[in-house]
CSV table of C-alpha atoms in Angstrom, one decimal:
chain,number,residue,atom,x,y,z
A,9,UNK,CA,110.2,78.2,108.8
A,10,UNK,CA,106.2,77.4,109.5
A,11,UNK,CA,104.6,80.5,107.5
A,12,UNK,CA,102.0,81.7,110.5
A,13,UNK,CA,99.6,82.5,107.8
A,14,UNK,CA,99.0,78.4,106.6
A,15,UNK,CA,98.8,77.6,110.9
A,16,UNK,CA,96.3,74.4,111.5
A,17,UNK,CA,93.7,73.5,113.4
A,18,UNK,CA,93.9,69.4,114.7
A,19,UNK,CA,91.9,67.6,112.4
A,20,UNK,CA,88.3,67.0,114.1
A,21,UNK,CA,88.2,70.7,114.2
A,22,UNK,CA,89.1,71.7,110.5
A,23,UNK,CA,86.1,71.1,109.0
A,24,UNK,CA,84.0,72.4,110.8
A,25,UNK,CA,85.8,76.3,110.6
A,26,UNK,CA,87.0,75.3,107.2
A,27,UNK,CA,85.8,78.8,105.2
A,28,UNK,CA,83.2,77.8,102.7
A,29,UNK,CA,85.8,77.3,99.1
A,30,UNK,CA,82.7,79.1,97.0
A,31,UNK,CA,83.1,82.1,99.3
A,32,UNK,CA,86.9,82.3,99.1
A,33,UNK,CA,86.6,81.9,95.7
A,34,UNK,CA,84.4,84.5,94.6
A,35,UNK,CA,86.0,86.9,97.6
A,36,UNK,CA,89.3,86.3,95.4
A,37,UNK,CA,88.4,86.6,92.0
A,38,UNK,CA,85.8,89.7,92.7
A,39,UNK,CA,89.0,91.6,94.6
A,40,UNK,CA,91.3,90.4,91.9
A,41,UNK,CA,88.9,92.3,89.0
A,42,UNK,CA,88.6,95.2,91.0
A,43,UNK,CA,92.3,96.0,91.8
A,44,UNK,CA,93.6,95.0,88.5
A,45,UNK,CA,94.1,98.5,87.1
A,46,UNK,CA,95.4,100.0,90.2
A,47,UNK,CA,98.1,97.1,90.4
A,48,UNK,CA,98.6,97.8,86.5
A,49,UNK,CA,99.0,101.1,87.1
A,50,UNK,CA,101.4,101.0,90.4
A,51,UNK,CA,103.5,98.3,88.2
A,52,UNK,CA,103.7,101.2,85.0
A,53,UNK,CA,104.4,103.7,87.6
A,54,UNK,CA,107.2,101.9,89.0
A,55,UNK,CA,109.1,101.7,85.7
A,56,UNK,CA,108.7,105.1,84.8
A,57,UNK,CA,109.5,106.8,87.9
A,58,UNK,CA,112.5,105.8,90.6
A,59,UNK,CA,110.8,105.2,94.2
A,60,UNK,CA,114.3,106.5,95.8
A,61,UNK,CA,114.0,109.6,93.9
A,62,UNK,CA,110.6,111.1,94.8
A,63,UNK,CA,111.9,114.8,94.4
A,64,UNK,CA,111.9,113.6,91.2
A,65,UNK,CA,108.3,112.1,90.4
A,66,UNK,CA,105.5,113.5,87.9
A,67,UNK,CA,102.7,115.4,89.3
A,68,UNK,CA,100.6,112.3,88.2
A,69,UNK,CA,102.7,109.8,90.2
A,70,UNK,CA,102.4,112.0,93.4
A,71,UNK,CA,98.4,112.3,93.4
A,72,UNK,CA,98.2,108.6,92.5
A,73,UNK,CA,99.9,107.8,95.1
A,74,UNK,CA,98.4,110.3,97.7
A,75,UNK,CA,94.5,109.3,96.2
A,76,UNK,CA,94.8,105.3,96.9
A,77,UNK,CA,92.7,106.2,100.0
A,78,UNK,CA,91.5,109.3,101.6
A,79,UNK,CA,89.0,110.9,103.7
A,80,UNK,CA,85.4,111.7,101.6
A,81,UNK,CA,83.0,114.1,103.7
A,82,UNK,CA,82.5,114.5,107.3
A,83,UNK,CA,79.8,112.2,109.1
A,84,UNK,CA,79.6,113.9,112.0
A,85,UNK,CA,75.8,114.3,112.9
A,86,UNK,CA,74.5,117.5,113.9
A,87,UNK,CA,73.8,115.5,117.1
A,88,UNK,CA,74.4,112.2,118.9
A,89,UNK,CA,71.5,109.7,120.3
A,90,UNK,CA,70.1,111.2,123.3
A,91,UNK,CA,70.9,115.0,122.7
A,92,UNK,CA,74.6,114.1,123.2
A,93,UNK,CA,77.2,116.3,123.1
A,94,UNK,CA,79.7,113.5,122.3
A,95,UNK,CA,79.8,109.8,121.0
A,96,UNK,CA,82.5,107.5,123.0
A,97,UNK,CA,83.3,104.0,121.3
A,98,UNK,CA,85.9,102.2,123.6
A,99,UNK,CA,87.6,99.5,121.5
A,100,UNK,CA,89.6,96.5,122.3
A,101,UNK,CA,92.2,95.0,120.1
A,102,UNK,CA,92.5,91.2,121.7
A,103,UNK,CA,95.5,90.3,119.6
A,104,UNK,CA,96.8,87.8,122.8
A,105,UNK,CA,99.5,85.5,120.9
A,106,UNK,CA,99.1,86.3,117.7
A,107,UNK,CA,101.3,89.4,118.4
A,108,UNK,CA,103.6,87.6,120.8
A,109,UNK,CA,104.8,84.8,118.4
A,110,UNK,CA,102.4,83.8,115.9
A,111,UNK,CA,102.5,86.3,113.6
A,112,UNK,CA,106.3,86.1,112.7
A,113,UNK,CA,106.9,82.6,112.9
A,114,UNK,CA,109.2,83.2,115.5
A,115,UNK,CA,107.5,80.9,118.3
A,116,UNK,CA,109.1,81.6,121.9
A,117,UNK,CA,107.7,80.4,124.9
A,118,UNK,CA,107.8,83.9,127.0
A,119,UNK,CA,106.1,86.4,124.8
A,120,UNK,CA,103.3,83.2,124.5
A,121,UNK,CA,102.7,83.4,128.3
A,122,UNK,CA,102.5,87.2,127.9
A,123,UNK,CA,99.7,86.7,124.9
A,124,UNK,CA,97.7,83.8,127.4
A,125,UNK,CA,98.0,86.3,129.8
A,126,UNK,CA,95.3,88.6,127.9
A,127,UNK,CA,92.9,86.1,127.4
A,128,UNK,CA,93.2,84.2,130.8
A,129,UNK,CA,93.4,87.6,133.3
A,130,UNK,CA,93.1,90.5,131.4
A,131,UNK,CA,90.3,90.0,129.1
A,132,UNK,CA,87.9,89.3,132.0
A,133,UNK,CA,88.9,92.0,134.2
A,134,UNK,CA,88.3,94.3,131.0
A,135,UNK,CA,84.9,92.8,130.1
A,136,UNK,CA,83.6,92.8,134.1
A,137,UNK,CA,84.9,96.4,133.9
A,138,UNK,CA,82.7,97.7,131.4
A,139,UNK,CA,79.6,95.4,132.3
A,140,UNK,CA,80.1,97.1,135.2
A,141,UNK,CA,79.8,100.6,133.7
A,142,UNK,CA,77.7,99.3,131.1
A,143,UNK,CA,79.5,100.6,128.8
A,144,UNK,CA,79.2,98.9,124.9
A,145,UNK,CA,82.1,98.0,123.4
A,146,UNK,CA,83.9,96.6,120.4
A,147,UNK,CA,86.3,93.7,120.4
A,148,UNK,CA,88.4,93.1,117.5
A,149,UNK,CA,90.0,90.1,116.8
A,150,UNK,CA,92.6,88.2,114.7
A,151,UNK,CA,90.9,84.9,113.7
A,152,UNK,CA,93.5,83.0,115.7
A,153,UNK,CA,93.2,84.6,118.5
A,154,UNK,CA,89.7,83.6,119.4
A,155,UNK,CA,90.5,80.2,118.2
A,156,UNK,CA,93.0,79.9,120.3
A,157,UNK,CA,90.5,80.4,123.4
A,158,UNK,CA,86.8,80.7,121.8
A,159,UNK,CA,85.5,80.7,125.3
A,160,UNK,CA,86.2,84.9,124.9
A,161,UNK,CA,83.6,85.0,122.7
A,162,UNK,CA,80.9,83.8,125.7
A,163,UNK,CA,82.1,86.3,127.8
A,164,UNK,CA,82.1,89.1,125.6
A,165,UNK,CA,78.7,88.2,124.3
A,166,UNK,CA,77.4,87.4,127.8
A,167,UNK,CA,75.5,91.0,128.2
A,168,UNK,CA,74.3,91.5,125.1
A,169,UNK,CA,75.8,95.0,124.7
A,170,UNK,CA,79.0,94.3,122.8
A,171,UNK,CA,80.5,93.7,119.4
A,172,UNK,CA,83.3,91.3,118.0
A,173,UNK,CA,84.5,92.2,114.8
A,174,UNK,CA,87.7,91.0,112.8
A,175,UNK,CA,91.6,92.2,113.0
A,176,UNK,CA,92.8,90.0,110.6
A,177,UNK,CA,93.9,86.3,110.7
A,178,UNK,CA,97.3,85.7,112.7
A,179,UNK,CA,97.5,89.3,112.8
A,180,UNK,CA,99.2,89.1,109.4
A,181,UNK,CA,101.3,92.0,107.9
A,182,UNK,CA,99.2,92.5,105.2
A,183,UNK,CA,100.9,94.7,103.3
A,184,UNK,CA,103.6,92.6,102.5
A,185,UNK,CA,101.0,89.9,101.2
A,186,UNK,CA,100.0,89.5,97.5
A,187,UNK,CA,96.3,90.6,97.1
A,188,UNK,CA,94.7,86.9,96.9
A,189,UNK,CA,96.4,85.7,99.7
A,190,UNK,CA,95.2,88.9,102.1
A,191,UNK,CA,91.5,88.2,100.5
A,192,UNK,CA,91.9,84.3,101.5
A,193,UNK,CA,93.3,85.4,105.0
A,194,UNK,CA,90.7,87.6,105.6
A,195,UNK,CA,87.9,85.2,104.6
A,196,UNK,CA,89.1,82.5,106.7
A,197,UNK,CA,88.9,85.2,109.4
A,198,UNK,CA,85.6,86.1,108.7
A,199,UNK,CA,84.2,82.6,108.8
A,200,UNK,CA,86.0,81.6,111.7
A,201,UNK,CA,85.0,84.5,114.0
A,202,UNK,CA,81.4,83.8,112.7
A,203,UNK,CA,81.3,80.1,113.6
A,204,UNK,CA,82.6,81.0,117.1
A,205,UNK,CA,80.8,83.8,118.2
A,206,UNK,CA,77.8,83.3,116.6
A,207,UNK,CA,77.2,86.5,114.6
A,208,UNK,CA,79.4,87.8,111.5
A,209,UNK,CA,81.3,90.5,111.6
A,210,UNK,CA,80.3,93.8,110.0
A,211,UNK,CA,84.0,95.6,111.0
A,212,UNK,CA,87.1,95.3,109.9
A,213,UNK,CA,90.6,96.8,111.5
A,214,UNK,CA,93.5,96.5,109.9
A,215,UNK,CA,96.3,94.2,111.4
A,216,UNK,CA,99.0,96.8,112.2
A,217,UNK,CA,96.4,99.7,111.4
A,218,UNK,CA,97.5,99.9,107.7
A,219,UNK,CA,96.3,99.2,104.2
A,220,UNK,CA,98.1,96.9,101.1
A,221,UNK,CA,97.2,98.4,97.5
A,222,UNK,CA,94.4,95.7,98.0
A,223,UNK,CA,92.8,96.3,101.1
A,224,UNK,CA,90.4,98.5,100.6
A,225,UNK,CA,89.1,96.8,97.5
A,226,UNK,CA,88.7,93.9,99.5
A,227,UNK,CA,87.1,95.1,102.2
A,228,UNK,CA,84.7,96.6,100.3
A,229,UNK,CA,84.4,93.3,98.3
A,230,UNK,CA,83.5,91.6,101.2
A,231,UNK,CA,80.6,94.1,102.5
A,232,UNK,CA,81.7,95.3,105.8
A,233,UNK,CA,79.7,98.3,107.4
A,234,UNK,CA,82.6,100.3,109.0
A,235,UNK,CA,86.6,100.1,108.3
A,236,UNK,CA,88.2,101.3,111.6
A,237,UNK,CA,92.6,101.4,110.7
A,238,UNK,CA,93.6,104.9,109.3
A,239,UNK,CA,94.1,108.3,110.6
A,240,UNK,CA,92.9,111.1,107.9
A,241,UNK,CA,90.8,112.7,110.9
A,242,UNK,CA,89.4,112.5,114.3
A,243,UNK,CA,85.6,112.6,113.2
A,244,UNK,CA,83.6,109.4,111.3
A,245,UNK,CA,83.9,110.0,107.5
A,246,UNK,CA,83.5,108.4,104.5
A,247,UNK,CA,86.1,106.6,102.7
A,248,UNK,CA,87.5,107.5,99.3
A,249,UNK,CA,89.1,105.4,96.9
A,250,UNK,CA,91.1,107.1,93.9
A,251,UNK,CA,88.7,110.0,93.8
A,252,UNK,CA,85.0,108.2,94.0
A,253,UNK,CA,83.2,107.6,97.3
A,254,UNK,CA,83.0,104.2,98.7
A,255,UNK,CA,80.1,104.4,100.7
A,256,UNK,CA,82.3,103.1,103.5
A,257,UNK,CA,82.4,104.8,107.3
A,258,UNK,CA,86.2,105.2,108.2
A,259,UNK,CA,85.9,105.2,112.4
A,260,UNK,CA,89.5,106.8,112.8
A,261,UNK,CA,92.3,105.7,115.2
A,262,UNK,CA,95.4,107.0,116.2
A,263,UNK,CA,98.6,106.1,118.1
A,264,UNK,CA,98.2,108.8,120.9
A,265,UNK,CA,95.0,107.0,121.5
A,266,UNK,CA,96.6,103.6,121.4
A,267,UNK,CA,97.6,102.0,124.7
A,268,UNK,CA,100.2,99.5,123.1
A,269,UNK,CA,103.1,102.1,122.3
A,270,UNK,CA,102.8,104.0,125.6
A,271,UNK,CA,103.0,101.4,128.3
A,272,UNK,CA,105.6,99.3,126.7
A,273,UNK,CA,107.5,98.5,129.8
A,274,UNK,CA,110.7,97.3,127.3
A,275,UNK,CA,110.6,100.1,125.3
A,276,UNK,CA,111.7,104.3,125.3
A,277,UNK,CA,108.2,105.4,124.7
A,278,UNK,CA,107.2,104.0,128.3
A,279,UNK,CA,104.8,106.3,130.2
A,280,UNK,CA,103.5,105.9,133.5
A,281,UNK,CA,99.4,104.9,132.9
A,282,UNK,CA,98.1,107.7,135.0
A,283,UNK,CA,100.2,110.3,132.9
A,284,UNK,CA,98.5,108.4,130.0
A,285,UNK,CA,95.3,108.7,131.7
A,286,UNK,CA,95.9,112.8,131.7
A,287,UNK,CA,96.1,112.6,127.7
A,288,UNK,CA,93.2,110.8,126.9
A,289,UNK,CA,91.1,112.6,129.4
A,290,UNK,CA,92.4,115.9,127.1
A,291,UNK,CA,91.5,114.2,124.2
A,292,UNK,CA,88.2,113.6,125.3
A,293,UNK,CA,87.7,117.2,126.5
A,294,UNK,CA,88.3,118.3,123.0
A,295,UNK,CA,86.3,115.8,121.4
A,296,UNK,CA,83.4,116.7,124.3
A,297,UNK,CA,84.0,120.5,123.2
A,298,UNK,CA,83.8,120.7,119.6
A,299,UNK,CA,81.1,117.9,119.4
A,300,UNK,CA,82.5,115.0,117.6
A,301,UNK,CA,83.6,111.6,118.2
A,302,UNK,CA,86.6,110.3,120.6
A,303,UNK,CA,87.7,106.8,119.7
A,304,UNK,CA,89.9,105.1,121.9
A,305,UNK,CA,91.8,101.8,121.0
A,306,UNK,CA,92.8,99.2,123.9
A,307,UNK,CA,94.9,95.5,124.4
A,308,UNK,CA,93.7,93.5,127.2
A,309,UNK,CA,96.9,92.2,127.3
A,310,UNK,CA,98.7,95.6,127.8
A,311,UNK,CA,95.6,97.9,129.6
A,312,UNK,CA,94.3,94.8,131.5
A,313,UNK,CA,97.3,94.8,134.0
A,314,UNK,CA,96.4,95.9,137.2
A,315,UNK,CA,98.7,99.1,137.3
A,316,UNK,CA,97.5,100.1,133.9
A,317,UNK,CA,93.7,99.8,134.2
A,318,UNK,CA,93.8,102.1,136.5
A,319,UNK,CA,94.1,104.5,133.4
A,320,UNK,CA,90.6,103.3,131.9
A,321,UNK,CA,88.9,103.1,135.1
A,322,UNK,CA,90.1,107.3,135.5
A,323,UNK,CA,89.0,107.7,132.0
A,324,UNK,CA,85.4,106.4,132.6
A,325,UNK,CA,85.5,108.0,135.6
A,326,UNK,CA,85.9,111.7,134.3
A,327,UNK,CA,84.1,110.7,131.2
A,328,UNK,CA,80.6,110.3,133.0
A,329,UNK,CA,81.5,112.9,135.6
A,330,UNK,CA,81.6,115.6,132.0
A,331,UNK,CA,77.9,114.3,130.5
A,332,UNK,CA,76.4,114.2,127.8
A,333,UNK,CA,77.8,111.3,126.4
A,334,UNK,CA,76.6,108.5,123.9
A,335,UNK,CA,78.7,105.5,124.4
A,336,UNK,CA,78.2,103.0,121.9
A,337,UNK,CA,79.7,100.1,119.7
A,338,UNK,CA,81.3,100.9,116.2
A,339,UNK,CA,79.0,99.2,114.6
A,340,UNK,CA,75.8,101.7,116.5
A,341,UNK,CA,78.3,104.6,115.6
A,342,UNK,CA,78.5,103.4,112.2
A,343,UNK,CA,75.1,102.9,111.5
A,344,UNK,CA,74.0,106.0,113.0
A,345,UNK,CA,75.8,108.2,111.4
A,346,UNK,CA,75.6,106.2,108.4
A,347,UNK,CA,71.5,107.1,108.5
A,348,UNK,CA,71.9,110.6,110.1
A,349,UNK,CA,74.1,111.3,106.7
A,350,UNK,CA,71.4,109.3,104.2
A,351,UNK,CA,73.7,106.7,102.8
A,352,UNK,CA,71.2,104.2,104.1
């Protein structure tokens, strides 16, 4: 079978996306040094200890295993821009057919349609809406994606409010990829996306919203601002890797405020989007109340249907009717709180 990951571009358009080899190749080597003694250590750790028996494992095994990654201290300002009560980032995940295909290998003509779909309908009916609002936003991409149609980029960049970062390559499953080949995935990405939109990314999310025992080593190899995949909390913090800070903002997701495993129309988890609507509005309310953040993660080609957008549009709706509110782009949030906490 093709592997999704080695995909091409015809010919006359290789080179000029081709990812700079000296950039790949220091990328590669400076992740490499930097997770050699956590891979050494995973690989002692696995002969000493049985991974079916975890009743079973040291005290040491258990905290390396639960200190890989983990939330550092709160970045929660003591305000927002503006005298707001509450910052709002609204982010969209455009993973079109790179999750209806690509990314397995297992090419089938429907699911493609379904993935076109996003960037042909639903895409512009999401961008319009939030123009509309003016509401800022951040798009995040898999390289492919936006290869695929680069004409998305134009439109997102068309007001000058919004942000595209990166969401992998073919929407790769990363963890199950050896550390040099995530670090060459994901600086193919970042060249790509730069050469097509114009600007180079300063986030990263996580294809499938979860870290390898490289990831975060890489990432931070690579410079990015913000890291926006994990779930330790529902305010910005920093990361923390194996005790010491990384000087990285973690912008937290989570599936409740995930459109994709709610309105699956082929699935048991389906809900009706106006139910949906009802929980994010609660989120919000919370968020608005204790003075925090509420970060809420979108697919065009799920939320863009015209039944489910209805759910955003209700969202927004109540959103500005409550007040007080900073809406802005991860990377504004990011930086902002990045400042407020004097990391800059």
């Amino acid at each position: 079978m093709l592997s999704p990951h080695n995909f091409a571009l015809p010919s006359d358009r290789q080179a000029a996306l081709r990812p700079p080899r000296r950039t790949m190749k220091r990328l590669c080597l400076g992740a490499l040094a930097g997770l050699a003694g956590a891979l050494l250590s995973g690989a002692s750790l696995a002969q000493s200890e049985d991974p079916a028996t975890p009743w079973n494992w040291s005290d040491d095994t258990v905290f390396n295993a639960v200190n890989q990654v983990r939330a550092g201290k709160d970045l929660t300002p003591e305000q927002w821009p503006g005298g707001a009560r509450v910052a709002v980032l609204l982010s969209f995940d455009v993973d079109n057919e790179t999750v209806m295909g690509l990314r397995t290998g297992e090419v089938s003509i429907g699911p493609l349609s379904q993935g076109q779909y996003g960037h042909r309908v639903a895409l512009p009916r999401i961008v319009k809406l939030v123009d509309d609002e003016a509401i800022p936003s951040t798009f995040f991409f898999p390289a492919w994606s936006l290869k695929i149609a680069p004409e998305q980029a134009a439109l997102i960049n068309a007001s000058g409010d919004h942000e595209i970062a990166v969401h992998g390559w073919i929407h790769e499953r990363n963890t199950s990829l050896d550390a040099d080949t995530e670090a060459r995935l994901l600086a193919q990405a970042m060249d790509t996306i730069e050469e097509i939109s114009g600007r180079r990314p300063v986030g990263y999310r996580a294809p499938s919203w979860n870290h390898s025992p490289a990831t975060l080593s890489i990432v931070r190899e690579m410079g990015f601002l913000y890291e926006s995949s994990l779930m330790h909390d529902d305010r910005p913090y920093e990361l923390v890797q194996n005790g010491e800070p990384t000087d990285l903002v973690e912008l937290p997701v989570d599936w409740i405020l995930d459109d994709a495993p709610l309105m699956n129309p082929l699935g048991n988890r389906y809900m009706n989007p106006r139910d949906i609507m009802q929980v994010w509005i609660d989120e919000f309310d919370k968020a608005w109340e204790e003075g925090t953040l509420f970060l809420l993660t979108l697919h065009p080609h799920v939320s863009g249907h015209r039944s489910r957008i209805v759910a955003l549009e209700g969202l927004i709706e109540h959103i500005k009717s409550k007040g007080d509110v900073w809406f802005a782009t991860h990377e504004d949030a990011a930086r902002y709180v990045r400042a407020q906490a004097g990391m800059d």
